[in-house]
């Protein structure tokens, strides 16, 4: 099965910028598909995680946290509705955060930030290495997302639910 690569903290606010399409071209021998501009790739040819991690790292002009998961994990996520009951509005974003490894601690869910008043970020559920939530479009949300590393005790990288859906399409249909 395919592997999915998620780079953390790249092409955000003009820092640690690179061209994902150029990295995908460099990984062409692995049948790499670039998903968007946030450093998300589907690798469709067989390769070990260690080999893939080394090749991705060599292709980047800076050090980055590289999270790799199996494509079948993403496909499995699509079969569940972790966002049931959550409003679908332009000011609310659905997201999935991927834990780099199994968490050292597992806080109970759901939770919200801030804990009182109008919520800006809600953690709805955790499924193994995947944390599901919603946030309001607000400047303070990035700080709340940053607390997930401390809550779970491992590096976390976050993607919009639309990106996860695009990954699943590539995995299921083979087309970007």
CSV table of N, CA and C in Angstrom, one decimal:
chain,number,residue,atom,x,y,z
A,1,UNK,N,0.8,-1.2,0.0
A,1,UNK,CA,0.0,0.0,0.0
A,1,UNK,C,0.9,1.2,0.0
A,2,UNK,N,0.3,2.3,-0.5
A,2,UNK,CA,1.0,3.6,-0.6
A,2,UNK,C,1.3,4.2,0.8
A,3,UNK,N,2.3,5.1,0.9
A,3,UNK,CA,2.6,5.8,2.1
A,3,UNK,C,2.3,7.3,1.9
A,4,UNK,N,2.0,7.9,3.0
A,4,UNK,CA,1.7,9.4,2.9
A,4,UNK,C,2.7,10.1,3.8
A,5,UNK,N,3.3,11.1,3.2
A,5,UNK,CA,4.3,12.0,3.9
A,5,UNK,C,3.7,13.3,4.2
A,6,UNK,N,3.9,13.7,5.5
A,6,UNK,CA,3.4,15.0,5.9
A,6,UNK,C,4.6,15.8,6.5
A,7,UNK,N,4.9,16.9,5.9
A,7,UNK,CA,6.0,17.7,6.5
A,7,UNK,C,5.4,18.8,7.4
A,8,UNK,N,6.1,19.0,8.5
A,8,UNK,CA,5.6,19.9,9.5
A,8,UNK,C,6.2,21.3,9.4
A,9,UNK,N,5.3,22.3,9.4
A,9,UNK,CA,5.8,23.7,9.5
A,9,UNK,C,6.5,24.2,8.3
A,10,UNK,N,6.2,23.8,7.1
A,10,UNK,CA,6.8,24.3,5.9
A,10,UNK,C,5.8,25.1,5.1
A,11,UNK,N,6.4,26.1,4.3
A,11,UNK,CA,5.6,27.0,3.5
A,11,UNK,C,4.5,27.7,4.3
A,12,UNK,N,4.8,28.1,5.5
A,12,UNK,CA,3.9,28.8,6.4
A,12,UNK,C,4.4,30.2,6.7
A,13,UNK,N,3.7,31.2,6.3
A,13,UNK,CA,4.1,32.6,6.7
A,13,UNK,C,5.5,33.0,6.1
A,14,UNK,N,5.9,32.4,5.0
A,14,UNK,CA,7.1,32.8,4.4
A,14,UNK,C,8.4,32.1,5.0
A,15,UNK,N,8.2,31.2,5.9
A,15,UNK,CA,9.3,30.5,6.6
A,15,UNK,C,9.4,29.1,6.0
A,16,UNK,N,10.7,28.6,6.0
A,16,UNK,CA,11.0,27.3,5.5
A,16,UNK,C,10.2,27.0,4.2
A,17,UNK,N,10.4,27.8,3.2
A,17,UNK,CA,9.7,27.7,2.0
A,17,UNK,C,10.5,26.8,1.0
A,18,UNK,N,9.7,26.0,0.2
A,18,UNK,CA,10.2,25.2,-0.8
A,18,UNK,C,9.1,24.9,-1.8
A,19,UNK,N,9.5,24.3,-2.9
A,19,UNK,CA,8.5,24.0,-4.0
A,19,UNK,C,8.1,22.5,-3.8
A,20,UNK,N,7.0,22.2,-3.3
A,20,UNK,CA,6.6,20.8,-3.2
A,20,UNK,C,6.6,20.1,-4.5
A,21,UNK,N,6.2,20.8,-5.6
A,21,UNK,CA,6.2,20.1,-6.9
A,21,UNK,C,7.6,19.7,-7.3
A,22,UNK,N,8.6,20.5,-7.0
A,22,UNK,CA,10.0,20.1,-7.3
A,22,UNK,C,10.4,18.9,-6.5
A,23,UNK,N,10.0,18.8,-5.2
A,23,UNK,CA,10.3,17.6,-4.4
A,23,UNK,C,9.6,16.4,-5.0
A,24,UNK,N,8.4,16.5,-5.4
A,24,UNK,CA,7.6,15.4,-6.0
A,24,UNK,C,8.3,15.0,-7.3
A,25,UNK,N,8.8,15.9,-8.1
A,25,UNK,CA,9.6,15.5,-9.3
A,25,UNK,C,10.8,14.8,-9.0
A,26,UNK,N,11.5,15.2,-7.9
A,26,UNK,CA,12.7,14.5,-7.5
A,26,UNK,C,12.4,13.1,-7.0
A,27,UNK,N,11.2,12.9,-6.5
A,27,UNK,CA,10.7,11.5,-6.0
A,27,UNK,C,9.9,10.8,-7.0
A,28,UNK,N,10.1,11.2,-8.3
A,28,UNK,CA,9.3,10.6,-9.4
A,28,UNK,C,9.5,9.1,-9.5
A,29,UNK,N,10.7,8.6,-9.2
A,29,UNK,CA,10.9,7.2,-9.2
A,29,UNK,C,10.1,6.4,-8.2
A,30,UNK,N,9.5,7.1,-7.2
A,30,UNK,CA,8.7,6.5,-6.2
A,30,UNK,C,7.2,6.8,-6.5
A,31,UNK,N,6.9,7.3,-7.7
A,31,UNK,CA,5.6,7.7,-8.1
A,31,UNK,C,4.9,8.6,-7.1
A,32,UNK,N,5.6,9.7,-6.8
A,32,UNK,CA,5.2,10.6,-5.7
A,32,UNK,C,4.1,11.6,-6.3
A,33,UNK,N,3.1,11.8,-5.6
A,33,UNK,CA,2.0,12.8,-6.0
A,33,UNK,C,2.0,13.9,-4.9
A,34,UNK,N,2.2,15.1,-5.3
A,34,UNK,CA,2.1,16.3,-4.5
A,34,UNK,C,0.7,16.7,-4.2
A,35,UNK,N,0.3,16.8,-2.9
A,35,UNK,CA,-1.0,17.3,-2.6
A,35,UNK,C,-0.9,18.7,-2.0
A,36,UNK,N,-1.2,19.7,-2.8
A,36,UNK,CA,-1.2,21.1,-2.3
A,36,UNK,C,0.2,21.6,-2.0
A,37,UNK,N,0.2,22.7,-1.2
A,37,UNK,CA,1.5,23.5,-1.0
A,37,UNK,C,2.0,23.3,0.4
A,38,UNK,N,1.4,22.4,1.3
A,38,UNK,CA,1.8,22.3,2.7
A,38,UNK,C,2.8,21.2,2.9
A,39,UNK,N,3.3,20.6,1.9
A,39,UNK,CA,4.3,19.5,2.1
A,39,UNK,C,3.6,18.2,2.4
A,40,UNK,N,2.6,17.8,1.6
A,40,UNK,CA,1.9,16.5,1.7
A,40,UNK,C,2.1,15.8,0.4
A,41,UNK,N,2.5,14.5,0.5
A,41,UNK,CA,2.8,13.7,-0.6
A,41,UNK,C,2.2,12.3,-0.4
A,42,UNK,N,1.8,11.7,-1.6
A,42,UNK,CA,1.4,10.3,-1.6
A,42,UNK,C,2.5,9.6,-2.4
A,43,UNK,N,3.1,8.5,-1.8
A,43,UNK,CA,4.1,7.7,-2.4
A,43,UNK,C,3.5,6.4,-2.8
A,44,UNK,N,3.4,6.2,-4.2
A,44,UNK,CA,2.6,5.0,-4.6
A,44,UNK,C,3.5,3.8,-4.9
A,45,UNK,N,4.8,3.9,-4.9
A,45,UNK,CA,5.7,2.7,-5.2
A,45,UNK,C,6.2,2.2,-3.8
A,46,UNK,N,6.5,0.9,-3.7
A,46,UNK,CA,7.0,0.4,-2.5
A,46,UNK,C,8.3,0.9,-2.1
A,47,UNK,N,8.4,1.3,-0.8
A,47,UNK,CA,9.7,1.8,-0.3
A,47,UNK,C,9.6,1.7,1.2
A,48,UNK,N,10.7,1.5,1.9
A,48,UNK,CA,10.6,1.4,3.4
A,48,UNK,C,10.5,2.9,3.9
A,49,UNK,N,10.0,3.0,5.1
A,49,UNK,CA,9.8,4.3,5.7
A,49,UNK,C,11.2,4.9,5.9
A,50,UNK,N,12.2,4.2,6.3
A,50,UNK,CA,13.5,4.7,6.5
A,50,UNK,C,14.1,5.3,5.2
A,51,UNK,N,13.9,4.5,4.1
A,51,UNK,CA,14.4,5.0,2.8
A,51,UNK,C,13.7,6.3,2.4
A,52,UNK,N,12.4,6.2,2.6
A,52,UNK,CA,11.6,7.4,2.2
A,52,UNK,C,11.9,8.6,3.0
A,53,UNK,N,12.1,8.5,4.3
A,53,UNK,CA,12.4,9.6,5.2
A,53,UNK,C,13.8,10.2,4.7
A,54,UNK,N,14.7,9.3,4.4
A,54,UNK,CA,16.1,9.8,4.0
A,54,UNK,C,16.0,10.5,2.6
A,55,UNK,N,15.2,10.0,1.7
A,55,UNK,CA,15.1,10.7,0.4
A,55,UNK,C,14.4,12.0,0.5
A,56,UNK,N,13.3,12.1,1.3
A,56,UNK,CA,12.6,13.3,1.5
A,56,UNK,C,13.6,14.4,2.1
A,57,UNK,N,14.3,14.0,3.2
A,57,UNK,CA,15.2,14.9,3.9
A,57,UNK,C,16.2,15.4,2.9
A,58,UNK,N,16.8,14.5,2.1
A,58,UNK,CA,17.8,15.0,1.1
A,58,UNK,C,17.2,16.0,0.1
A,59,UNK,N,15.9,15.9,-0.2
A,59,UNK,CA,15.3,16.8,-1.1
A,59,UNK,C,14.9,18.1,-0.6
A,60,UNK,N,15.0,18.3,0.7
A,60,UNK,CA,14.6,19.6,1.3
A,60,UNK,C,15.8,20.5,1.6
A,61,UNK,N,15.6,21.8,1.4
A,61,UNK,CA,16.7,22.7,1.7
A,61,UNK,C,16.9,23.1,3.2
A,62,UNK,N,16.2,22.4,4.1
A,62,UNK,CA,16.2,22.7,5.5
A,62,UNK,C,15.8,21.4,6.2
A,63,UNK,N,16.1,21.3,7.5
A,63,UNK,CA,15.6,20.2,8.3
A,63,UNK,C,14.1,20.4,8.6
A,64,UNK,N,13.4,19.3,8.5
A,64,UNK,CA,11.9,19.3,8.8
A,64,UNK,C,11.5,18.1,9.5
A,65,UNK,N,10.5,18.2,10.3
A,65,UNK,CA,9.8,17.0,10.9
A,65,UNK,C,9.0,16.3,9.8
A,66,UNK,N,9.3,15.0,9.6
A,66,UNK,CA,8.7,14.2,8.5
A,66,UNK,C,7.9,13.2,9.2
A,67,UNK,N,6.6,13.2,9.0
A,67,UNK,CA,5.7,12.2,9.5
A,67,UNK,C,5.2,11.3,8.3
A,68,UNK,N,5.3,10.0,8.5
A,68,UNK,CA,4.9,9.1,7.5
A,68,UNK,C,3.8,8.2,8.0
A,69,UNK,N,2.7,8.0,7.3
A,69,UNK,CA,1.7,7.0,7.7
A,69,UNK,C,1.3,6.2,6.5
A,70,UNK,N,0.7,5.1,6.7
A,70,UNK,CA,0.2,4.2,5.6
A,70,UNK,C,-1.0,4.8,5.0
A,71,UNK,N,-1.1,4.6,3.7
A,71,UNK,CA,-2.3,5.1,3.0
A,71,UNK,C,-3.5,4.5,3.5
A,72,UNK,N,-3.5,3.2,3.8
A,72,UNK,CA,-4.7,2.5,4.3
A,72,UNK,C,-5.3,3.2,5.6
A,73,UNK,N,-4.4,3.8,6.4
A,73,UNK,CA,-4.9,4.5,7.6
A,73,UNK,C,-5.7,5.7,7.2
A,74,UNK,N,-5.3,6.4,6.1
A,74,UNK,CA,-6.1,7.5,5.7
A,74,UNK,C,-7.4,7.1,5.1
A,75,UNK,N,-7.4,6.0,4.3
A,75,UNK,CA,-8.6,5.5,3.7
A,75,UNK,C,-9.6,5.1,4.8
A,76,UNK,N,-9.1,4.4,5.8
A,76,UNK,CA,-9.9,4.0,7.0
A,76,UNK,C,-10.6,5.2,7.7
A,77,UNK,N,-9.9,6.3,7.8
A,77,UNK,CA,-10.4,7.5,8.4
A,77,UNK,C,-11.6,8.0,7.6
A,78,UNK,N,-11.6,7.9,6.3
A,78,UNK,CA,-12.7,8.4,5.5
A,78,UNK,C,-14.0,7.6,5.8
A,79,UNK,N,-13.9,6.4,6.3
A,79,UNK,CA,-15.1,5.6,6.5
A,79,UNK,C,-15.8,5.9,7.8
A,80,UNK,N,-15.3,6.8,8.6
A,80,UNK,CA,-15.9,7.2,9.9
A,80,UNK,C,-16.2,8.7,9.8
A,81,UNK,N,-17.2,9.0,10.6
A,81,UNK,CA,-17.7,10.4,10.7
A,81,UNK,C,-17.3,11.1,12.0
A,82,UNK,N,-16.1,11.5,12.1
A,82,UNK,CA,-15.6,12.1,13.4
A,82,UNK,C,-16.2,13.5,13.6
A,83,UNK,N,-16.8,14.1,12.5
A,83,UNK,CA,-17.3,15.4,12.6
A,83,UNK,C,-18.8,15.5,12.7
A,84,UNK,N,-19.4,14.4,13.1
A,84,UNK,CA,-20.9,14.3,13.2
A,84,UNK,C,-21.3,15.4,14.2
A,85,UNK,N,-22.4,16.1,13.8
A,85,UNK,CA,-22.9,17.1,14.7
A,85,UNK,C,-22.2,18.5,14.7
A,86,UNK,N,-21.1,18.6,13.9
A,86,UNK,CA,-20.3,19.8,13.9
A,86,UNK,C,-20.9,20.7,12.7
A,87,UNK,N,-21.0,22.0,12.9
A,87,UNK,CA,-21.5,22.8,11.9
A,87,UNK,C,-20.6,22.9,10.7
A,88,UNK,N,-21.1,23.0,9.5
A,88,UNK,CA,-20.3,23.1,8.3
A,88,UNK,C,-20.6,24.5,7.8
A,89,UNK,N,-19.7,25.4,8.2
A,89,UNK,CA,-19.8,26.8,7.9
A,89,UNK,C,-18.5,27.4,7.4
A,90,UNK,N,-18.5,28.5,6.6
A,90,UNK,CA,-17.2,29.0,6.1
A,90,UNK,C,-16.3,29.5,7.2
A,91,UNK,N,-16.7,29.8,8.3
A,91,UNK,CA,-15.8,30.3,9.4
A,91,UNK,C,-15.3,29.2,10.3
A,92,UNK,N,-15.7,27.9,10.0
A,92,UNK,CA,-15.2,26.8,10.8
A,92,UNK,C,-14.5,25.8,9.9
A,93,UNK,N,-13.3,25.4,10.3
A,93,UNK,CA,-12.4,24.5,9.5
A,93,UNK,C,-12.3,23.2,10.2
A,94,UNK,N,-12.6,22.1,9.5
A,94,UNK,CA,-12.4,20.8,10.0
A,94,UNK,C,-10.9,20.4,9.7
A,95,UNK,N,-10.3,19.7,10.7
A,95,UNK,CA,-8.9,19.4,10.5
A,95,UNK,C,-8.6,18.0,11.1
A,96,UNK,N,-7.4,17.5,10.7
A,96,UNK,CA,-6.9,16.3,11.3
A,96,UNK,C,-5.4,16.6,11.7
A,97,UNK,N,-5.1,16.3,12.9
A,97,UNK,CA,-3.7,16.4,13.3
A,97,UNK,C,-3.1,15.0,13.4
A,98,UNK,N,-1.9,14.8,12.8
A,98,UNK,CA,-1.3,13.5,12.8
A,98,UNK,C,-0.1,13.5,13.8
A,99,UNK,N,-0.2,12.6,14.8
A,99,UNK,CA,0.9,12.5,15.8
A,99,UNK,C,2.0,11.7,15.1
A,100,UNK,N,3.3,12.2,15.3
A,100,UNK,CA,4.4,11.6,14.7
A,100,UNK,C,4.6,10.2,15.1
A,101,UNK,N,4.3,9.8,16.4
A,101,UNK,CA,4.4,8.5,16.9
A,101,UNK,C,3.2,8.3,17.9
A,102,UNK,N,3.1,7.1,18.4
A,102,UNK,CA,2.1,6.9,19.4
A,102,UNK,C,2.3,7.8,20.6
A,103,UNK,N,1.2,8.4,21.1
A,103,UNK,CA,1.4,9.4,22.1
A,103,UNK,C,1.9,8.8,23.4
A,104,UNK,N,2.7,9.6,24.2
A,104,UNK,CA,3.1,9.2,25.5
A,104,UNK,C,2.0,9.4,26.5
A,105,UNK,N,1.1,10.4,26.2
A,105,UNK,CA,0.0,10.6,27.1
A,105,UNK,C,-1.3,10.7,26.2
A,106,UNK,N,-2.4,10.5,26.7
A,106,UNK,CA,-3.6,10.5,25.9
A,106,UNK,C,-4.7,11.3,26.7
A,107,UNK,N,-4.7,12.6,26.5
A,107,UNK,CA,-5.8,13.3,27.2
A,107,UNK,C,-7.2,12.9,26.7
A,108,UNK,N,-8.1,13.0,27.6
A,108,UNK,CA,-9.5,12.6,27.2
A,108,UNK,C,-10.1,13.6,26.2
A,109,UNK,N,-10.9,13.2,25.3
A,109,UNK,CA,-11.6,14.0,24.4
A,109,UNK,C,-13.1,13.9,24.6
A,110,UNK,N,-13.9,14.8,24.3
A,110,UNK,CA,-13.5,16.1,23.6
A,110,UNK,C,-12.9,17.1,24.6
A,111,UNK,N,-12.3,18.1,24.0
A,111,UNK,CA,-11.9,19.3,24.7
A,111,UNK,C,-12.0,20.5,23.9
A,112,UNK,N,-11.9,21.7,24.5
A,112,UNK,CA,-12.1,22.9,23.8
A,112,UNK,C,-11.1,24.0,24.3
A,113,UNK,N,-10.8,24.9,23.4
A,113,UNK,CA,-9.9,26.0,23.8
A,113,UNK,C,-10.5,27.3,23.3
A,114,UNK,N,-10.5,28.3,24.1
A,114,UNK,CA,-10.3,28.3,25.5
A,114,UNK,C,-11.3,27.4,26.2
A,115,UNK,N,-11.1,27.1,27.4
A,115,UNK,CA,-12.0,26.2,28.2
A,115,UNK,C,-13.3,26.9,28.6
A,116,UNK,N,-13.3,28.2,28.6
A,116,UNK,CA,-14.5,28.9,28.9
A,116,UNK,C,-14.7,30.0,27.8
A,117,UNK,N,-15.9,30.5,27.7
A,117,UNK,CA,-16.2,31.5,26.7
A,117,UNK,C,-16.4,30.9,25.3
A,118,UNK,N,-16.3,31.7,24.3
A,118,UNK,CA,-16.5,31.2,22.9
A,118,UNK,C,-15.3,30.3,22.5
A,119,UNK,N,-15.5,29.1,22.1
A,119,UNK,CA,-14.5,28.2,21.7
A,119,UNK,C,-13.8,28.7,20.4
A,120,UNK,N,-12.5,28.5,20.3
A,120,UNK,CA,-11.8,28.8,19.0
A,120,UNK,C,-11.3,27.5,18.4
A,121,UNK,N,-11.1,26.5,19.2
A,121,UNK,CA,-10.6,25.2,18.8
A,121,UNK,C,-11.3,24.1,19.6
A,122,UNK,N,-11.8,23.1,18.9
A,122,UNK,CA,-12.3,21.9,19.6
A,122,UNK,C,-11.6,20.6,19.1
A,123,UNK,N,-11.2,19.8,20.1
A,123,UNK,CA,-10.7,18.5,19.8
A,123,UNK,C,-11.8,17.6,20.0
A,124,UNK,N,-12.2,16.9,18.9
A,124,UNK,CA,-13.4,16.1,19.0
A,124,UNK,C,-13.1,14.6,19.4
A,125,UNK,N,-12.1,14.1,18.8
A,125,UNK,CA,-11.8,12.6,19.1
A,125,UNK,C,-10.3,12.3,18.7
A,126,UNK,N,-9.8,11.2,19.1
A,126,UNK,CA,-8.5,10.7,18.7
A,126,UNK,C,-8.7,9.3,18.3
A,127,UNK,N,-8.1,8.9,17.2
A,127,UNK,CA,-8.2,7.5,16.7
A,127,UNK,C,-6.7,7.2,16.4
A,128,UNK,N,-6.1,6.4,17.3
A,128,UNK,CA,-4.7,6.0,17.2
A,128,UNK,C,-3.9,7.3,17.0
A,129,UNK,N,-3.2,7.5,15.9
A,129,UNK,CA,-2.3,8.6,15.7
A,129,UNK,C,-3.0,9.9,15.1
A,130,UNK,N,-4.3,9.8,15.0
A,130,UNK,CA,-5.1,10.9,14.3
A,130,UNK,C,-6.0,11.6,15.3
A,131,UNK,N,-5.9,12.9,15.3
A,131,UNK,CA,-6.7,13.8,16.2
A,131,UNK,C,-7.6,14.6,15.3
A,132,UNK,N,-8.9,14.6,15.6
A,132,UNK,CA,-9.9,15.2,14.8
A,132,UNK,C,-10.4,16.4,15.5
A,133,UNK,N,-10.6,17.5,14.8
A,133,UNK,CA,-11.1,18.7,15.4
A,133,UNK,C,-11.6,19.7,14.5
A,134,UNK,N,-12.1,20.8,15.0
A,134,UNK,CA,-12.6,22.0,14.3
A,134,UNK,C,-12.1,23.2,14.9
A,135,UNK,N,-11.8,24.3,14.1
A,135,UNK,CA,-11.5,25.5,14.7
A,135,UNK,C,-12.1,26.7,13.9
A,136,UNK,N,-12.2,27.8,14.6
A,136,UNK,CA,-12.8,29.0,14.0
A,136,UNK,C,-11.6,29.7,13.4
A,137,UNK,N,-11.8,30.4,12.3
A,137,UNK,CA,-10.8,31.2,11.7
A,137,UNK,C,-10.5,32.4,12.6
A,138,UNK,N,-9.4,32.3,13.3
A,138,UNK,CA,-9.0,33.4,14.3
A,138,UNK,C,-7.5,33.3,14.5
A,139,UNK,N,-6.9,34.4,14.7
A,139,UNK,CA,-5.4,34.5,14.8
A,139,UNK,C,-4.9,33.6,16.0
A,140,UNK,N,-5.7,33.5,17.1
A,140,UNK,CA,-5.2,32.8,18.3
A,140,UNK,C,-5.2,31.3,18.1
A,141,UNK,N,-5.8,30.8,17.0
A,141,UNK,CA,-5.9,29.3,16.9
A,141,UNK,C,-4.6,28.7,16.7
A,142,UNK,N,-3.7,29.3,16.0
A,142,UNK,CA,-2.3,28.7,15.8
A,142,UNK,C,-1.7,28.4,17.1
A,143,UNK,N,-1.8,29.3,18.1
A,143,UNK,CA,-1.3,29.0,19.4
A,143,UNK,C,-1.9,27.8,20.1
A,144,UNK,N,-3.2,27.7,19.9
A,144,UNK,CA,-3.9,26.5,20.5
A,144,UNK,C,-3.5,25.2,19.8
A,145,UNK,N,-3.3,25.3,18.5
A,145,UNK,CA,-2.9,24.1,17.7
A,145,UNK,C,-1.5,23.7,18.2
A,146,UNK,N,-0.6,24.7,18.6
A,146,UNK,CA,0.7,24.4,19.1
A,146,UNK,C,0.7,23.7,20.4
A,147,UNK,N,-0.4,23.8,21.2
A,147,UNK,CA,-0.4,23.1,22.4
A,147,UNK,C,-0.6,21.6,22.3
A,148,UNK,N,-1.0,21.1,21.1
A,148,UNK,CA,-1.3,19.7,20.9
A,148,UNK,C,0.0,18.9,21.1
A,149,UNK,N,1.2,19.4,20.7
A,149,UNK,CA,2.5,18.8,21.0
A,149,UNK,C,2.6,18.5,22.4
A,150,UNK,N,2.4,19.5,23.3
A,150,UNK,CA,2.5,19.3,24.7
A,150,UNK,C,1.5,18.3,25.3
A,151,UNK,N,0.2,18.4,24.8
A,151,UNK,CA,-0.8,17.6,25.3
A,151,UNK,C,-0.6,16.1,25.0
A,152,UNK,N,-0.1,15.8,23.8
A,152,UNK,CA,0.2,14.4,23.5
A,152,UNK,C,1.6,14.0,23.7
A,153,UNK,N,2.5,14.9,23.9
A,153,UNK,CA,3.9,14.6,24.2
A,153,UNK,C,4.7,14.1,23.0
A,154,UNK,N,4.2,14.4,21.8
A,154,UNK,CA,4.9,14.1,20.5
A,154,UNK,C,4.7,15.2,19.5
A,155,UNK,N,5.6,15.4,18.5
A,155,UNK,CA,5.3,16.4,17.5
A,155,UNK,C,4.0,16.0,16.7
A,156,UNK,N,3.3,17.0,16.4
A,156,UNK,CA,2.0,16.9,15.7
A,156,UNK,C,2.0,17.8,14.4
A,157,UNK,N,1.5,17.3,13.3
A,157,UNK,CA,1.3,18.1,12.1
A,157,UNK,C,-0.2,18.1,11.8
A,158,UNK,N,-0.7,19.2,11.3
A,158,UNK,CA,-2.1,19.4,11.1
A,158,UNK,C,-2.4,19.7,9.6
A,159,UNK,N,-3.5,19.0,9.1
A,159,UNK,CA,-3.9,19.3,7.8
A,159,UNK,C,-5.5,19.5,7.8
A,160,UNK,N,-5.9,20.4,6.9
A,160,UNK,CA,-7.3,20.6,6.7
A,160,UNK,C,-8.0,19.3,6.2
A,161,UNK,N,-9.2,19.1,6.6
A,161,UNK,CA,-9.9,17.9,6.2
A,161,UNK,C,-10.0,17.8,4.7
A,162,UNK,N,-10.0,18.9,4.0
A,162,UNK,CA,-10.0,18.8,2.5
A,162,UNK,C,-8.8,18.2,2.0
A,163,UNK,N,-7.6,18.4,2.6
A,163,UNK,CA,-6.4,17.8,2.2
A,163,UNK,C,-6.4,16.3,2.4
A,164,UNK,N,-7.0,15.9,3.6
A,164,UNK,CA,-7.1,14.5,3.8
A,164,UNK,C,-8.0,13.8,2.8
A,165,UNK,N,-9.1,14.5,2.4
A,165,UNK,CA,-10.0,14.0,1.4
A,165,UNK,C,-9.3,13.8,0.0
A,166,UNK,N,-8.4,14.8,-0.3
A,166,UNK,CA,-7.6,14.8,-1.5
A,166,UNK,C,-6.6,13.6,-1.5
A,167,UNK,N,-6.0,13.3,-0.4
A,167,UNK,CA,-5.1,12.2,-0.2
A,167,UNK,C,-5.9,10.9,-0.5
A,168,UNK,N,-7.1,10.8,0.1
A,168,UNK,CA,-7.9,9.6,0.0
A,168,UNK,C,-8.3,9.4,-1.5
A,169,UNK,N,-8.6,10.5,-2.2
A,169,UNK,CA,-8.9,10.3,-3.6
A,169,UNK,C,-7.7,9.8,-4.4
A,170,UNK,N,-6.5,10.3,-4.1
A,170,UNK,CA,-5.4,9.7,-4.8
A,170,UNK,C,-5.2,8.3,-4.5
A,171,UNK,N,-5.3,7.9,-3.3
A,171,UNK,CA,-5.1,6.5,-2.9
A,171,UNK,C,-6.2,5.6,-3.5
A,172,UNK,N,-7.4,6.0,-3.6
A,172,UNK,CA,-8.5,5.2,-4.1
A,172,UNK,C,-8.5,5.2,-5.6
A,173,UNK,N,-8.3,6.3,-6.2
A,173,UNK,CA,-8.5,6.4,-7.7
A,173,UNK,C,-7.2,6.5,-8.5
A,174,UNK,N,-6.1,6.7,-7.8
A,174,UNK,CA,-4.8,6.8,-8.4
A,174,UNK,C,-4.5,8.2,-9.1
A,175,UNK,N,-5.5,9.1,-9.1
A,175,UNK,CA,-5.4,10.4,-9.8
A,175,UNK,C,-5.3,11.5,-8.7
A,176,UNK,N,-4.5,12.5,-9.0
A,176,UNK,CA,-4.4,13.6,-8.1
A,176,UNK,C,-5.7,14.4,-8.1
